[in-house]
Amino acid sequence: TVDAVDATSVTVSWEPPEKDGGANVSGYVVEQRDAHHPGWLPVSESVTRPTFKFTRLSEGTEYVFRVAATNRFGIGGFLQSEVVECKSLKTVPSAPNRPDVLDVTHEGMTITWQSPEEDGGSQVSGYIIERKEVRSERWMSIVKNPVTMTRYRSSGLCEGNEYEFRVIALNSRGSSKPSMASKPAIAM
């Protein structure tokens, strides 16, 4: 059975054979091949436990793995896995929730939000905050570097203008979709 798949590794495990052929199982031979090419590649001939992690695989490639028990008389029949595609189980985070706008003055507003529900299997490393004037179509990032807290004070506003904010979460795989826009707030 295939237990774990990542971008460059696959862990498989199997049941020891029911019949040992009259001598104790001394180990296992494990092999791999590209699912779309013939020719098995021996990976190890001295696996002692009924589990093995295949490493240094190529992300996006499909593989087949097989294992056979050995004893002092030789090697048994091979047990073969299904086709397994190497891909990272990590994804980008889900979008943060709609941000709230607090402490509104004529020159600044504080935006707060909650972490996304799904981090994509990789810790959220920061947030990008975008702002636009309600009458404009264009969102602009207002931070040079991602912020790590879930609140931010936006300054440099024009008194009397109406603003909306949205937040994007980042992890090691990339950026989330933007949150819903905040309710519009007037700098006053």
GROMACS .gro file of C-alpha atoms in nm:
model
  188
    1THR     CA    1   0.000   0.000   0.000
    2VAL     CA    2   0.107   0.358  -0.064
    3ASP     CA    3   0.124   0.543   0.269
    4ALA     CA    4   0.258   0.889   0.182
    5VAL     CA    5   0.324   1.090  -0.130
    6ASP     CA    6   0.517   1.414  -0.159
    7ALA     CA    7   0.681   1.613  -0.439
    8THR     CA    8   0.997   1.396  -0.440
    9SER     CA    9   0.925   1.093  -0.221
   10VAL     CA   10   0.678   0.807  -0.178
   11THR     CA   11   0.650   0.578   0.126
   12VAL     CA   12   0.509   0.228   0.074
   13SER     CA   13   0.441  -0.060   0.311
   14TRP     CA   14   0.336  -0.420   0.266
   15GLU     CA   15   0.238  -0.733   0.455
   16PRO     CA   16   0.511  -0.995   0.506
   17PRO     CA   17   0.450  -1.307   0.293
   18GLU     CA   18   0.224  -1.576   0.441
   19LYS     CA   19   0.455  -1.857   0.321
   20ASP     CA   20   0.827  -1.815   0.374
   21GLY     CA   21   0.932  -2.107   0.151
   22GLY     CA   22   1.087  -2.309   0.432
   23ALA     CA   23   1.336  -2.046   0.547
   24ASN     CA   24   1.291  -1.721   0.734
   25VAL     CA   25   1.249  -1.405   0.531
   26SER     CA   26   1.586  -1.230   0.548
   27GLY     CA   27   1.478  -0.905   0.383
   28TYR     CA   28   1.313  -0.741   0.088
   29VAL     CA   29   1.419  -0.622  -0.255
   30VAL     CA   30   1.256  -0.295  -0.366
   31GLU     CA   31   1.249  -0.157  -0.720
   32GLN     CA   32   1.093   0.137  -0.901
   33ARG     CA   33   1.022   0.241  -1.258
   34ASP     CA   34   0.871   0.530  -1.448
   35ALA     CA   35   0.511   0.423  -1.512
   36HIS     CA   36   0.545   0.508  -1.882
   37HIS     CA   37   0.879   0.337  -1.950
   38PRO     CA   38   0.983  -0.029  -1.922
   39GLY     CA   39   1.277  -0.137  -1.709
   40TRP     CA   40   1.286  -0.172  -1.332
   41LEU     CA   41   1.549   0.014  -1.133
   42PRO     CA   42   1.677  -0.174  -0.826
   43VAL     CA   43   1.668   0.067  -0.530
   44SER     CA   44   1.768  -0.158  -0.239
   45GLU     CA   45   1.828  -0.528  -0.183
   46SER     CA   46   1.859  -0.511   0.194
   47VAL     CA   47   1.536  -0.365   0.332
   48THR     CA   48   1.465  -0.529   0.667
   49ARG     CA   49   1.124  -0.384   0.764
   50PRO     CA   50   0.805  -0.409   0.552
   51THR     CA   51   0.811  -0.037   0.467
   52PHE     CA   52   1.032   0.177   0.246
   53LYS     CA   53   1.061   0.544   0.148
   54PHE     CA   54   1.156   0.603  -0.215
   55THR     CA   55   1.336   0.938  -0.240
   56ARG     CA   56   1.491   1.164  -0.506
   57LEU     CA   57   1.188   1.122  -0.730
   58SER     CA   58   1.078   1.384  -0.984
   59GLU     CA   59   0.771   1.596  -0.910
   60GLY     CA   60   0.497   1.540  -1.167
   61THR     CA   61   0.630   1.197  -1.274
   62GLU     CA   62   0.422   0.878  -1.239
   63TYR     CA   63   0.595   0.578  -1.084
   64VAL     CA   64   0.527   0.211  -1.011
   65PHE     CA   65   0.699   0.037  -0.717
   66ARG     CA   66   0.746  -0.332  -0.642
   67VAL     CA   67   0.881  -0.546  -0.361
   68ALA     CA   68   0.982  -0.910  -0.318
   69ALA     CA   69   1.079  -1.107  -0.008
   70THR     CA   70   1.414  -1.287   0.002
   71ASN     CA   71   1.542  -1.579   0.206
   72ARG     CA   72   1.851  -1.799   0.182
   73PHE     CA   73   1.699  -1.988  -0.112
   74GLY     CA   74   1.649  -1.676  -0.323
   75ILE     CA   75   1.392  -1.416  -0.414
   76GLY     CA   76   1.014  -1.457  -0.412
   77GLY     CA   77   0.747  -1.312  -0.641
   78PHE     CA   78   0.709  -0.938  -0.671
   79LEU     CA   79   0.417  -0.742  -0.528
   80GLN     CA   80   0.348  -0.429  -0.735
   81SER     CA   81   0.191  -0.093  -0.642
   82GLU     CA   82  -0.063   0.101  -0.842
   83VAL     CA   83   0.063   0.397  -1.046
   84VAL     CA   84   0.158   0.685  -0.813
   85GLU     CA   85   0.208   1.045  -0.926
   86CYS     CA   86   0.465   1.241  -0.728
   87LYS     CA   87   0.307   1.568  -0.627
   88SER     CA   88   0.318   1.786  -0.325
   89LEU     CA   89   0.015   1.754  -0.103
   90LYS     CA   90   0.074   2.112   0.002
   91THR     CA   91  -0.133   2.382  -0.168
   92VAL     CA   92  -0.184   2.754  -0.128
   93PRO     CA   93  -0.392   2.871   0.170
   94SER     CA   94  -0.763   2.945   0.145
   95ALA     CA   95  -0.858   3.314   0.130
   96PRO     CA   96  -0.865   3.500   0.463
   97ASN     CA   97  -1.207   3.614   0.583
   98ARG     CA   98  -1.343   3.958   0.497
   99PRO     CA   99  -1.136   4.219   0.683
  100ASP     CA  100  -1.288   4.468   0.928
  101VAL     CA  101  -1.193   4.835   0.931
  102LEU     CA  102  -1.150   5.004   1.273
  103ASP     CA  103  -1.016   5.331   1.418
  104VAL     CA  104  -1.103   5.542   1.115
  105THR     CA  105  -0.953   5.892   1.106
  106HIS     CA  106  -0.889   6.138   0.824
  107GLU     CA  107  -0.539   5.996   0.771
  108GLY     CA  108  -0.552   5.628   0.864
  109MET     CA  109  -0.756   5.311   0.920
  110THR     CA  110  -0.675   4.984   1.098
  111ILE     CA  111  -0.760   4.662   0.915
  112THR     CA  112  -0.803   4.333   1.106
  113TRP     CA  113  -0.874   3.982   0.976
  114GLN     CA  114  -0.860   3.618   1.077
  115SER     CA  115  -0.613   3.359   0.950
  116PRO     CA  116  -0.746   3.145   0.664
  117GLU     CA  117  -0.935   2.829   0.762
  118GLU     CA  118  -0.702   2.615   0.549
  119ASP     CA  119  -0.327   2.678   0.553
  120GLY     CA  120  -0.270   2.436   0.262
  121GLY     CA  121  -0.054   2.205   0.476
  122SER     CA  122   0.218   2.467   0.508
  123GLN     CA  123   0.224   2.740   0.771
  124VAL     CA  124   0.098   3.085   0.664
  125SER     CA  125   0.410   3.301   0.647
  126GLY     CA  126   0.248   3.641   0.599
  127TYR     CA  127  -0.017   3.858   0.437
  128ILE     CA  128  -0.034   4.110   0.156
  129ILE     CA  129  -0.281   4.393   0.209
  130GLU     CA  130  -0.439   4.566  -0.088
  131ARG     CA  131  -0.636   4.890  -0.094
  132LYS     CA  132  -0.842   5.075  -0.350
  133GLU     CA  133  -1.062   5.378  -0.361
  134VAL     CA  134  -1.424   5.268  -0.404
  135ARG     CA  135  -1.456   5.461  -0.731
  136SER     CA  136  -1.137   5.300  -0.872
  137GLU     CA  137  -1.108   4.957  -1.034
  138ARG     CA  138  -0.744   4.900  -0.940
  139TRP     CA  139  -0.626   4.722  -0.626
  140MET     CA  140  -0.278   4.820  -0.505
  141SER     CA  141  -0.057   4.650  -0.248
  142ILE     CA  142   0.010   4.885   0.043
  143VAL     CA  143   0.289   4.681   0.206
  144LYS     CA  144   0.647   4.644   0.080
  145ASN     CA  145   0.692   4.316   0.266
  146PRO     CA  146   0.424   4.069   0.381
  147VAL     CA  147   0.297   4.141   0.732
  148THR     CA  148   0.295   3.860   0.988
  149MET     CA  149   0.024   3.993   1.223
  150THR     CA  150  -0.349   3.986   1.142
  151ARG     CA  151  -0.388   4.363   1.175
  152TYR     CA  152  -0.238   4.657   0.990
  153ARG     CA  153  -0.264   5.037   1.011
  154SER     CA  154  -0.309   5.191   0.667
  155SER     CA  155  -0.202   5.555   0.646
  156GLY     CA  156  -0.153   5.815   0.373
  157LEU     CA  157  -0.524   5.842   0.298
  158CYS     CA  158  -0.699   6.140   0.142
  159GLU     CA  159  -0.963   6.292   0.368
  160GLY     CA  160  -1.313   6.243   0.232
  161ASN     CA  161  -1.219   5.950   0.006
  162GLU     CA  162  -1.385   5.611   0.049
  163TYR     CA  163  -1.159   5.302   0.070
  164GLU     CA  164  -1.190   4.923   0.057
  165PHE     CA  165  -0.930   4.668   0.169
  166ARG     CA  166  -0.861   4.301   0.098
  167VAL     CA  167  -0.605   4.053   0.227
  168ILE     CA  168  -0.405   3.771   0.060
  169ALA     CA  169  -0.240   3.492   0.264
  170LEU     CA  170   0.100   3.345   0.171
  171ASN     CA  171   0.266   3.009   0.240
  172SER     CA  172   0.559   2.816   0.090
  173ARG     CA  173   0.346   2.714  -0.213
  174GLY     CA  174   0.225   3.064  -0.304
  175SER     CA  175  -0.057   3.309  -0.243
  176SER     CA  176  -0.425   3.256  -0.167
  177LYS     CA  177  -0.710   3.412  -0.356
  178PRO     CA  178  -0.787   3.759  -0.217
  179SER     CA  179  -1.037   3.790   0.066
  180MET     CA  180  -1.371   3.957   0.004
  181ALA     CA  181  -1.336   4.335   0.014
  182SER     CA  182  -1.399   4.510   0.343
  183LYS     CA  183  -1.703   4.730   0.382
  184PRO     CA  184  -1.617   5.074   0.237
  185ALA     CA  185  -1.489   5.329   0.492
  186ILE     CA  186  -1.453   5.707   0.447
  187ALA     CA  187  -1.139   5.879   0.573
  188MET     CA  188  -1.272   6.158   0.798
   0.00000   0.00000   0.00000
